[in-house]
Every structure is written in C-alpha cells, then in structure tokens.
Short mmCIF file of C-alpha atoms in Angstrom, two decimals:
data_model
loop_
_atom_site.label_atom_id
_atom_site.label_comp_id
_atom_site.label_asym_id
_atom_site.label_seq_id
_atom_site.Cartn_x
_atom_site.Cartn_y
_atom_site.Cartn_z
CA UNK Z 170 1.32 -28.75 -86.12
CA UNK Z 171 -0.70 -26.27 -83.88
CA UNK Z 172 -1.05 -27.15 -80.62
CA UNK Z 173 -4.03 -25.32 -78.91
CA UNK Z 174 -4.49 -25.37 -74.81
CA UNK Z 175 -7.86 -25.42 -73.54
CA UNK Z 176 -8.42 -22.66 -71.14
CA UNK Z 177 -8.48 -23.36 -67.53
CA UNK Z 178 -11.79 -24.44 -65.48
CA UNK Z 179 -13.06 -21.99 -63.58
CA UNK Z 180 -13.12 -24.25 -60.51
CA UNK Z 181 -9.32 -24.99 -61.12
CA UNK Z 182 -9.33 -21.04 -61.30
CA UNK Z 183 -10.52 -20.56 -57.97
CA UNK Z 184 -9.00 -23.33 -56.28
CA UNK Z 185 -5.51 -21.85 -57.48
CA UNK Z 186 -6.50 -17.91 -56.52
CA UNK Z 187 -7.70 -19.79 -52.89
CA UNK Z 188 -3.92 -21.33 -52.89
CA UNK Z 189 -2.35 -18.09 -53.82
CA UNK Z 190 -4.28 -16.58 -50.98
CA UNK Z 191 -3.64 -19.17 -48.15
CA UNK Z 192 0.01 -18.83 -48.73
CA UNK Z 193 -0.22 -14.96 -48.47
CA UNK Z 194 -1.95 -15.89 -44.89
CA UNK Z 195 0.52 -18.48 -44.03
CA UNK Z 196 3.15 -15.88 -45.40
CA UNK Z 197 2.45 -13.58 -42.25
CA UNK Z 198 0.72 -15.63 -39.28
CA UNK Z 199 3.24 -18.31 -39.53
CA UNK Z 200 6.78 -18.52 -42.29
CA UNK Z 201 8.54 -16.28 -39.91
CA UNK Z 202 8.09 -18.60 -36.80
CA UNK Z 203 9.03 -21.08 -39.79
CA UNK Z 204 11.92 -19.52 -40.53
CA UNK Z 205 13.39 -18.68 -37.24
CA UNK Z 206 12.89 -22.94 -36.29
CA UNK Z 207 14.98 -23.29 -39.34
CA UNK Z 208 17.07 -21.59 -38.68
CA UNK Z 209 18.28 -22.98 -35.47
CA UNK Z 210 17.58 -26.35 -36.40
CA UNK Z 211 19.81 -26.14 -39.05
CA UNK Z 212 22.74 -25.77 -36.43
CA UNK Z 213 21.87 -29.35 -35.23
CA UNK Z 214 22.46 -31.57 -38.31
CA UNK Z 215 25.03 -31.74 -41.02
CA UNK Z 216 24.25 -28.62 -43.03
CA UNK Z 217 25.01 -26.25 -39.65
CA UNK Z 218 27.11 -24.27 -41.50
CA UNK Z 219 24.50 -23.08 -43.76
CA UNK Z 220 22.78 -21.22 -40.50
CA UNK Z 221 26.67 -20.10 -39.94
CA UNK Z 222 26.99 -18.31 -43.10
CA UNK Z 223 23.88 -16.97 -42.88
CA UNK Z 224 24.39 -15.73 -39.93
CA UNK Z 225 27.45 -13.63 -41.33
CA UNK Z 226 25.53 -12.69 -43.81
CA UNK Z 227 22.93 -10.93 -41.95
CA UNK Z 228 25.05 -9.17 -39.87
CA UNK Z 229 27.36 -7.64 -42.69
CA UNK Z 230 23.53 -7.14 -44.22
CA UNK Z 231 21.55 -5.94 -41.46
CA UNK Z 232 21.09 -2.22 -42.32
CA UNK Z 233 19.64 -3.26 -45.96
CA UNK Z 234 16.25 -2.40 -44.87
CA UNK Z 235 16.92 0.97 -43.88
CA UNK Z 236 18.52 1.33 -46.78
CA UNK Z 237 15.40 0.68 -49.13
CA UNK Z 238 15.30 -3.10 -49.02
CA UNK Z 239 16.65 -5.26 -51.88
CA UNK Z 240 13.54 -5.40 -54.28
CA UNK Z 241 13.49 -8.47 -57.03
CA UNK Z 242 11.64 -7.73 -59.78
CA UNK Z 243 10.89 -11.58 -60.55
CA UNK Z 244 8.95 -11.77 -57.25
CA UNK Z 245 7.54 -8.68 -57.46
CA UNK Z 246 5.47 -10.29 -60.74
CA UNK Z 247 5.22 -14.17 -60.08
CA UNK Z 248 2.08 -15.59 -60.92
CA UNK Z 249 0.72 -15.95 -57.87
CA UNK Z 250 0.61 -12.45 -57.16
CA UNK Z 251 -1.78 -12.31 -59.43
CA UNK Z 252 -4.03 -15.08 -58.69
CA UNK Z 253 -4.38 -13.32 -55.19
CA UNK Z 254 -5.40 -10.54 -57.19
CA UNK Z 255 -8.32 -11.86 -58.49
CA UNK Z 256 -9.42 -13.95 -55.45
CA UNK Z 257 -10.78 -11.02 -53.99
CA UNK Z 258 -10.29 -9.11 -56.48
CA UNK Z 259 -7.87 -6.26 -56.14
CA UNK Z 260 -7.85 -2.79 -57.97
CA UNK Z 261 -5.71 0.25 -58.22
CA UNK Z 262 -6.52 3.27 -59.16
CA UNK Z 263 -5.42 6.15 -59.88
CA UNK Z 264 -7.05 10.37 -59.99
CA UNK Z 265 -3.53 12.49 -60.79
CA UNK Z 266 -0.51 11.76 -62.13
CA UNK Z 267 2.86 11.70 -60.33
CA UNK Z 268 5.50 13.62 -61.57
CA UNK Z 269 8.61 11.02 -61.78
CA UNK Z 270 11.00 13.43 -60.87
CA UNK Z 271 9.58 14.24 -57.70
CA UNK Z 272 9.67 11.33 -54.40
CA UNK Z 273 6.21 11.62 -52.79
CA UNK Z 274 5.02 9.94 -49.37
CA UNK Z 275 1.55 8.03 -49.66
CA UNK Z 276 -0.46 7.73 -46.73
CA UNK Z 277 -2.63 4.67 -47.30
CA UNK Z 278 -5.79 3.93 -45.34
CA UNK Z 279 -7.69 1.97 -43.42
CA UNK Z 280 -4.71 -0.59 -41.83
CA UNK Z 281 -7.61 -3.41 -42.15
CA UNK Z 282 -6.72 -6.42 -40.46
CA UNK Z 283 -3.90 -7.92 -42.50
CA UNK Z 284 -3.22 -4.76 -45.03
CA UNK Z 285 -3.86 -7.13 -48.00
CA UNK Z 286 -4.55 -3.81 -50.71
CA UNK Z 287 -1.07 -2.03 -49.20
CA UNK Z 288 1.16 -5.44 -50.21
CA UNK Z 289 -0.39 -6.24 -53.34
CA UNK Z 290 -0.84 -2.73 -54.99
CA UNK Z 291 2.76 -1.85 -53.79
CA UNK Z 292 4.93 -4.89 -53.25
CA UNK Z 293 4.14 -6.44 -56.45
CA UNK Z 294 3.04 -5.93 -59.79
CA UNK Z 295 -0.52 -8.05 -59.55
CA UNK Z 296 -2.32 -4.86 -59.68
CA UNK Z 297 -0.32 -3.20 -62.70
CA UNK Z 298 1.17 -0.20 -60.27
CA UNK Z 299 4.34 0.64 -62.91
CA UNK Z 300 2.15 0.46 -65.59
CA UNK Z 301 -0.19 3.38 -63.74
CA UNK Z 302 2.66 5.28 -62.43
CA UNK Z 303 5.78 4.78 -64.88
CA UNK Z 304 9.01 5.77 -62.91
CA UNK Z 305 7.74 5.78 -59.50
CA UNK Z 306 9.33 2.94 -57.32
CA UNK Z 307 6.67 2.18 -54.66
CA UNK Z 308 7.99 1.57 -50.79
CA UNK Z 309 5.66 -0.15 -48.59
CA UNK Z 310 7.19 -0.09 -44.78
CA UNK Z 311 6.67 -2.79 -42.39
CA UNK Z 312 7.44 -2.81 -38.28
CA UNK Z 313 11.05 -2.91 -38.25
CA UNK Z 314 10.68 -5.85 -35.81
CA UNK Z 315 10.10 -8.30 -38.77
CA UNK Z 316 13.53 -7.54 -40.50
CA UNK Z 317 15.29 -9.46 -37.52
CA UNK Z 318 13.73 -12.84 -38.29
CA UNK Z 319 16.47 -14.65 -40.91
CA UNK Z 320 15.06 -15.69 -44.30
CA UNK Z 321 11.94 -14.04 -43.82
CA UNK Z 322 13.70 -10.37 -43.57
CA UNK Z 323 14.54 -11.10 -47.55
CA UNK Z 324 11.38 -12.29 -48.27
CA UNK Z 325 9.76 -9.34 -46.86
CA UNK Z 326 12.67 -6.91 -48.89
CA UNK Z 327 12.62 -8.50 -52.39
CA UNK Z 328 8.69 -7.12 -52.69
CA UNK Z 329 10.02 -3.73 -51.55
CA UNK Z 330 9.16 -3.70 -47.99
CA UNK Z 331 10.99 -1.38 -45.83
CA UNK Z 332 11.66 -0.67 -41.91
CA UNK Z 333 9.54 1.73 -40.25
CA UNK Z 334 11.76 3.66 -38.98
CA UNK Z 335 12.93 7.38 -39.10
CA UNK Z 336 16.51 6.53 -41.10
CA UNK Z 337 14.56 4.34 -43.39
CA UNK Z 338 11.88 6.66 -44.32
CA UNK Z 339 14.53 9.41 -44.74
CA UNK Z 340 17.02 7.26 -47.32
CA UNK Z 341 13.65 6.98 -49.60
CA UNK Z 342 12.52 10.56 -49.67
CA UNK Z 343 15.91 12.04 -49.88
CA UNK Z 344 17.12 9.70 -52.91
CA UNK Z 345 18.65 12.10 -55.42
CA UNK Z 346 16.76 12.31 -59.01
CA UNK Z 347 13.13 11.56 -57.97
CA UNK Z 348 10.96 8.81 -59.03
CA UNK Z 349 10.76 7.13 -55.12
CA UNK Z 350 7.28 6.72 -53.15
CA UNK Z 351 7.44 5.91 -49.71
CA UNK Z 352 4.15 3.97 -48.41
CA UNK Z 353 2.74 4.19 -45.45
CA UNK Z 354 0.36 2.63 -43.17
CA UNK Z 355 -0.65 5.52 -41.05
CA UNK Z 356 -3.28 4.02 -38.11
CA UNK Z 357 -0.65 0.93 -37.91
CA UNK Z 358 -1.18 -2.23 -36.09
CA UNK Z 359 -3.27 -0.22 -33.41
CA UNK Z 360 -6.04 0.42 -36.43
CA UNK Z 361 -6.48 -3.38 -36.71
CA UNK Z 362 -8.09 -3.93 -33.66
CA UNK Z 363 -11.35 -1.57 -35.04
CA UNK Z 364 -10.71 -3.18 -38.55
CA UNK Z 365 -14.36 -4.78 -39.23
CA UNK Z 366 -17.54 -4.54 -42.43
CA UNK Z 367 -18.34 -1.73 -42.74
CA UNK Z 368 -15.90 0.48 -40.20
CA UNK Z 369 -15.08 3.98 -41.68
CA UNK Z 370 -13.08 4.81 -38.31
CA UNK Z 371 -9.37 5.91 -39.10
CA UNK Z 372 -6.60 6.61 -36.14
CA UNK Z 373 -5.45 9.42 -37.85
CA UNK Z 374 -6.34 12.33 -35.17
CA UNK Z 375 -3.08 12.27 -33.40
CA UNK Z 376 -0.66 10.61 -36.02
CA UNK Z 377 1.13 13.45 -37.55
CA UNK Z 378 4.62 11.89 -37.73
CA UNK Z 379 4.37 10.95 -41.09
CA UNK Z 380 3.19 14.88 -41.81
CA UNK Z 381 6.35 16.36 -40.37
CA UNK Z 382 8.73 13.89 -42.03
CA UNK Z 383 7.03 15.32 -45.52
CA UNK Z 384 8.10 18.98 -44.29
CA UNK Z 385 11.23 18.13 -43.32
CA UNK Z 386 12.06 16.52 -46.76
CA UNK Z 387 9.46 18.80 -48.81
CA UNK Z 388 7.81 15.99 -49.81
CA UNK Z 389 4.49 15.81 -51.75
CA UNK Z 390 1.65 13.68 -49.12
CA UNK Z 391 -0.20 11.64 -51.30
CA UNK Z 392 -3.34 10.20 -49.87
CA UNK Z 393 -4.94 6.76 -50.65
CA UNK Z 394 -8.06 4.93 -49.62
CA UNK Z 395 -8.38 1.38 -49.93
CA UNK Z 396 -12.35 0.86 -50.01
CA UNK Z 397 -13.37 -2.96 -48.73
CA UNK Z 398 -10.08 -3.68 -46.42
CA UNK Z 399 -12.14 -3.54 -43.81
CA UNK Z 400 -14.49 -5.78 -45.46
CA UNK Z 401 -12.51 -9.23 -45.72
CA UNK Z 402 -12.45 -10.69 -42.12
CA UNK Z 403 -14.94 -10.59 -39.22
CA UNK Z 404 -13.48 -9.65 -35.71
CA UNK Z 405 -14.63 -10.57 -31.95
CA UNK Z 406 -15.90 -7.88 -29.83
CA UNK Z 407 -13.54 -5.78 -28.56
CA UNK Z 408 -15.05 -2.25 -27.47
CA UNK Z 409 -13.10 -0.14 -25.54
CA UNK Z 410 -12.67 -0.79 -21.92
CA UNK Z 411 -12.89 -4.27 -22.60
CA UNK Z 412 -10.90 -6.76 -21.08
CA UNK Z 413 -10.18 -8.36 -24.71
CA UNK Z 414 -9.43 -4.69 -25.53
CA UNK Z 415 -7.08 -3.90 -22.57
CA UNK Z 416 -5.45 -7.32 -23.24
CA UNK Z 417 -4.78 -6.43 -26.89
CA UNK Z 418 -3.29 -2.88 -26.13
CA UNK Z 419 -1.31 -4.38 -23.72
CA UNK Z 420 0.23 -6.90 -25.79
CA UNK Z 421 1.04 -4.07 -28.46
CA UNK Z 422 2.73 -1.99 -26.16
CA UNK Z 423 5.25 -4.84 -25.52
CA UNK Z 424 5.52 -6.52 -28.52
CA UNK Z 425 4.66 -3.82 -30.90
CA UNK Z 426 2.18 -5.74 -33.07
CA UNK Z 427 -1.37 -6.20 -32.60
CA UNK Z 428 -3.31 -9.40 -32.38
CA UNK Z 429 -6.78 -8.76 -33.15
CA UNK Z 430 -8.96 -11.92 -33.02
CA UNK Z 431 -10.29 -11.93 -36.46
CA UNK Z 432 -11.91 -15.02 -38.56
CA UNK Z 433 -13.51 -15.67 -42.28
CA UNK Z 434 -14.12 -18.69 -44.24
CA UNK Z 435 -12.00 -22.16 -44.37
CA UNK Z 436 -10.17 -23.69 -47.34
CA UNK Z 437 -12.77 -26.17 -47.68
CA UNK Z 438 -15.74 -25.03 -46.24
CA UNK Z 439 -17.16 -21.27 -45.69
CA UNK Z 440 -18.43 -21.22 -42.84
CA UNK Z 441 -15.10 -20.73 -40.23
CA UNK Z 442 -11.80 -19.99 -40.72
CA UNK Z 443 -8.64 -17.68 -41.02
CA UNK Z 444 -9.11 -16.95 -45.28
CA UNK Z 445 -10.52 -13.62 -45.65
CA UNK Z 446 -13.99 -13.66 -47.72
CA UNK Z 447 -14.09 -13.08 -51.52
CA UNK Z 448 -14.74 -9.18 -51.00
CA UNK Z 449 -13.70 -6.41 -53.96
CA UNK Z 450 -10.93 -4.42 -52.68
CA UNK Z 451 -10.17 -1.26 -54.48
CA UNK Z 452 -7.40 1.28 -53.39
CA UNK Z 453 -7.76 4.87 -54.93
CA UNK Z 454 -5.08 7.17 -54.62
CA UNK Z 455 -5.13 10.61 -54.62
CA UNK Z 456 -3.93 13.81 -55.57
CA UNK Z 457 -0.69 14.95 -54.65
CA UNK Z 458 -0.23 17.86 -51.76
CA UNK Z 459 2.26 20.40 -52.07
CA UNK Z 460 4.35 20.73 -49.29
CA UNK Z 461 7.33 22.98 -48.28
CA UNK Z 462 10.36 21.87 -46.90
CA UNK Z 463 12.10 22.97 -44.13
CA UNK Z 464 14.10 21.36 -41.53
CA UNK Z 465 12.07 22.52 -37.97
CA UNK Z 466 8.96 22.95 -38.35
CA UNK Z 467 6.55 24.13 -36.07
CA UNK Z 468 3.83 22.38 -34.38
CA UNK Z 469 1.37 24.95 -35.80
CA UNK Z 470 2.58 24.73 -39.51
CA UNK Z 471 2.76 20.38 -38.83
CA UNK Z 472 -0.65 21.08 -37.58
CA UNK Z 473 -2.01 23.14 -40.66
CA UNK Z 474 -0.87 20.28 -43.20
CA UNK Z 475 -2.04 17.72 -41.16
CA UNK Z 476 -5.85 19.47 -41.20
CA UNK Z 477 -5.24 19.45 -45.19
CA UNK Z 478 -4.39 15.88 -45.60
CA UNK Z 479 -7.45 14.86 -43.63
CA UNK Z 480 -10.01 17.46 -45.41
CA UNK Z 481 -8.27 16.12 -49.12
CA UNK Z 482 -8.29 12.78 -47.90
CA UNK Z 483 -12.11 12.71 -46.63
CA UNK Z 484 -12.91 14.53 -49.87
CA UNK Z 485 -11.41 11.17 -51.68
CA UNK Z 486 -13.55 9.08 -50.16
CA UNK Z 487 -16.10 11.07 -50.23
CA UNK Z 488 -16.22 11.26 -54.21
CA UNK Z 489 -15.61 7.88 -54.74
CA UNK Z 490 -17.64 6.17 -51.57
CA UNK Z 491 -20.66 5.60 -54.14
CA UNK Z 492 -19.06 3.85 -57.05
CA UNK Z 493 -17.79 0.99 -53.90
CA UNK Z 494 -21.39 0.80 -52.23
CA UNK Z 495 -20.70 2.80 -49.07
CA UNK Z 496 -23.45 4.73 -48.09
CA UNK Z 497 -24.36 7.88 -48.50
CA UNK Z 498 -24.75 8.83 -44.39
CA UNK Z 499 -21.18 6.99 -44.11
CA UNK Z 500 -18.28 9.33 -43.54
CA UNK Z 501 -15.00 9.04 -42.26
CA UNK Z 502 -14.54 9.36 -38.73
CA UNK Z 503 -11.04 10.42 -37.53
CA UNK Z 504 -10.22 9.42 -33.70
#
C-alpha cells in the first residue's frame, strides 16, 4: 500500500524556519553562559564527575582549535540549518572557480551585527557550499575567547569554526595538498557597532593583517560580499563621540567583543524584539587574487595588495549591487 504525506503548511513552515532561527540567536547571546553554569553546577550534585572528566578532557584538548577545529559533518547538514536558510533566506554564490589544489584566504564582508551569512554559508551545508566549491574545506574563525567556554568550544568546532589567532590561521593555509579556505571576518566585532539598513561602511582602511598573512603563506585573497547583513537588525544611535559609542569601544577593548544595542521583531509579534527581520541575504564571492609568497614582506608590497583587494573587492559589489536593490549612488566606503 502507498502511503503518501501531505506536504507541510506553510504556516508550520515558517513557524519551524522562526524556531531554527531563535535557536541560532539563543546559540550566541546566551548557550555559552548556559554552558559555563553547567558546567559548574554539575560539580555540586551526583554526576560531578562528569564536569571532572571534562575538565581533563579539555585540557589534553585545548589546542584543537588552533589546530583547525574538529568539524562533524552530521551537524554541518542537520535540518535546521536549513530551515534558517530559508527564514531569511540565505544564498551563495559564486563568480570563479577555486582550484582544489590550492588553500585560499576569503575575506568576507560587512561583519553585520551577528555574521549570520559567514556561519551559514561556511559552517554548514544549508547553503550548498561543497556542492559550489567541490574539495574546498571552508574555515570560518571566531574570537579565540569563545573556545575557553566548555561544551560550547565543540559546538562552535564541529561547524568548522576556528580561533582567530596567528597559529590557527597558519595550520589552515599551510596544510599540505590544497583544498583548505580560511574565512575571515575582516572589520570584526568593531564593524558591528556601524552594522545598520542600508550601511555600505567597511573597517577595512587599516586592517591589513589578514593581507600579510596571505604573503607570507602565498596565499590566493579571495574576496566576498554578503549583500543584506546589514539589513536584518535595527541598532540605537551610536555616532561617534557618543557616550553609547565611547561606552561600547570601551567595553571591546577589555573584553574583546562588541555589544552593539541592536533589536528586530519578537517570536510572536513583529513589532520588538531580538529575531532579525525576514531580509534576503546573499553572499557573493569573488575572484581569486594571486599573491606571492614570501616570508618578510614589506610594508610597501603589504600595502600594494592591500589597495588591490579593496579596488577587486569594490568592483564586486559594484557589479552585483543592482541585482540586490542597492542603489546606484551607493558605494562602498572604506574607513
């Protein structure tokens, strides 16, 4: 006997691509303080030595993440990756191939306020990034800060996330045989606090770091736009010389992160809340750039790449601002 399933409602559709996103939200404003109360409440009941072991664990483990994380595969594709995908949704695409046999460093922009295109397009499969690239493993990193929470560190490496540090960024690009690509977000948490609608402002004036790690390795710079990250959440008023500004800068000098005072819709209602708005996001990455390798380089040769990445990467978004409703008199503007 066949047995035929009627297709889901759309309502149930949405209500289940809302979940998918909420947990995503939760997943980063709140699992790790989760975790870490866990964690030590666990060493004041019966199952204490679960916490113990753990806590031998992590230590023999702790370099993982600058060893390029410990990815799993059956994460990277769960179901609700891709329910988060079409909530917004999310695309990927892709202008040049990438030669597997090469490892390539992807600069991906703007930061946006919670980096939602970055984590799906290259911590899991929602957006089909294997299928567009076969044999490129993507590398997303992440403030290394993260990695010391317990539990949440292996959440964070089973979707590929790295630390953003100098050692872990070097163990990707200098894997023997190819096929590695090394994501990162180049304006960082500091480019959150100017994340807003309709903000084509990049902190990407003075961040050459990433450009001299290419040389060194004679890595290929990939760029990447992500047009609408900007789009999903509304943010207070913080110009600067602010006080809300000053405050903010502050608090990401001593804690690293930034806390920029954004808002959206609710669960229920869409009025208020902390779920970013049902906005296309579509990240379009770019052509690869040659680069040549050597060990020192100069400031004036880190200087001369640097101006190429920005003139190929405003020529990106340039070409493809139209097809994403950005208009014509919008540019990028690099501070």
């Amino acid at each position: 006997m066949k047995v035929e399933f009627a297709p889901r409602s759309v309502p149930l559709q949405r209500r289940l691509q809302t979940a998918a996103v909420v947990q995503w939200v939760f997943s980063f404003l709140g699992l790790a303080q989760c975790c870490i109360a866990v964690f030590i409440g666990l060493l004041f009941t019966r199952l204490w030595m679960l916490s113990a072991l753990y806590a031998v664990w992590w230590v023999i483990d702790r370099d993982q993440p600058r060893r390029g994380g410990r990815r799993v595969q059956f994460l990277r594709n769960c179901a609700v990756w891709r329910y988060m995908r079409d909530y917004f949704p999310i695309t990927l695409v892709k202008t040049a191939e990438l030669d597997p046999r090469q490892n390539y460093l992807l600069g991906f922009h703007p930061h946006g306020v919670l980096a939602a295109g970055a984590f799906l397009n290259f911590c899991t499969e929602a957006t089909g990034f294997s299928t567009l690239f076969p044999g490129i493993t993507p590398h997303l990193m992440m403030l290394s800060l993260w990695f010391h929470v317990p539990f949440f560190r292996d959440y964070l490496m089973s979707g590929g996330l790295v630390g953003s540090d100098k050692q872990s960024a070097s163990h990707v690009l200098q894997r023997p045989g190819g096929g590695n690509l090394l994501a990162i977000i180049v304006g960082g948490a500091q480019e959150a606090l100017d994340a807003r609608p309709g903000s084509c402002t990049l902190l990407l004036r003075n961040r050459k770091g990433f450009v001299r790690l290419a040389i060194q390795h004679g890595t290929p710079l990939v760029p990447a736009f992500s047009f609408g990250e900007n789009n999903l959440f509304d943010q207070v008023r913080n110009p600067k010389g602010s006080w809300l500004r000053w405050i903010q800068h502050r608090l990401q000098q001593v804690m690293g992160i930034s806390l920029p005072l954004f808002h959206a819709r609710g669960i229920f209602q869409y009025s208020f809340g902390l779920i970013p708005y049902r906005r296309p996001i579509c990240t379009v990455v770019g052509k690869p750039i040659p680069v040549q390798k050597k060990q020192k380089p100069s400031e004036e040769e880190v200087d001369q790449v640097h101006e190429k990445y920005l003139k190929e990467l405003s020529k990106l978004f340039e070409e493809h601002k139209a097809r994403y409703n950005i208009p014509a008199d919008s540019h990028l503007e690099f501070i």
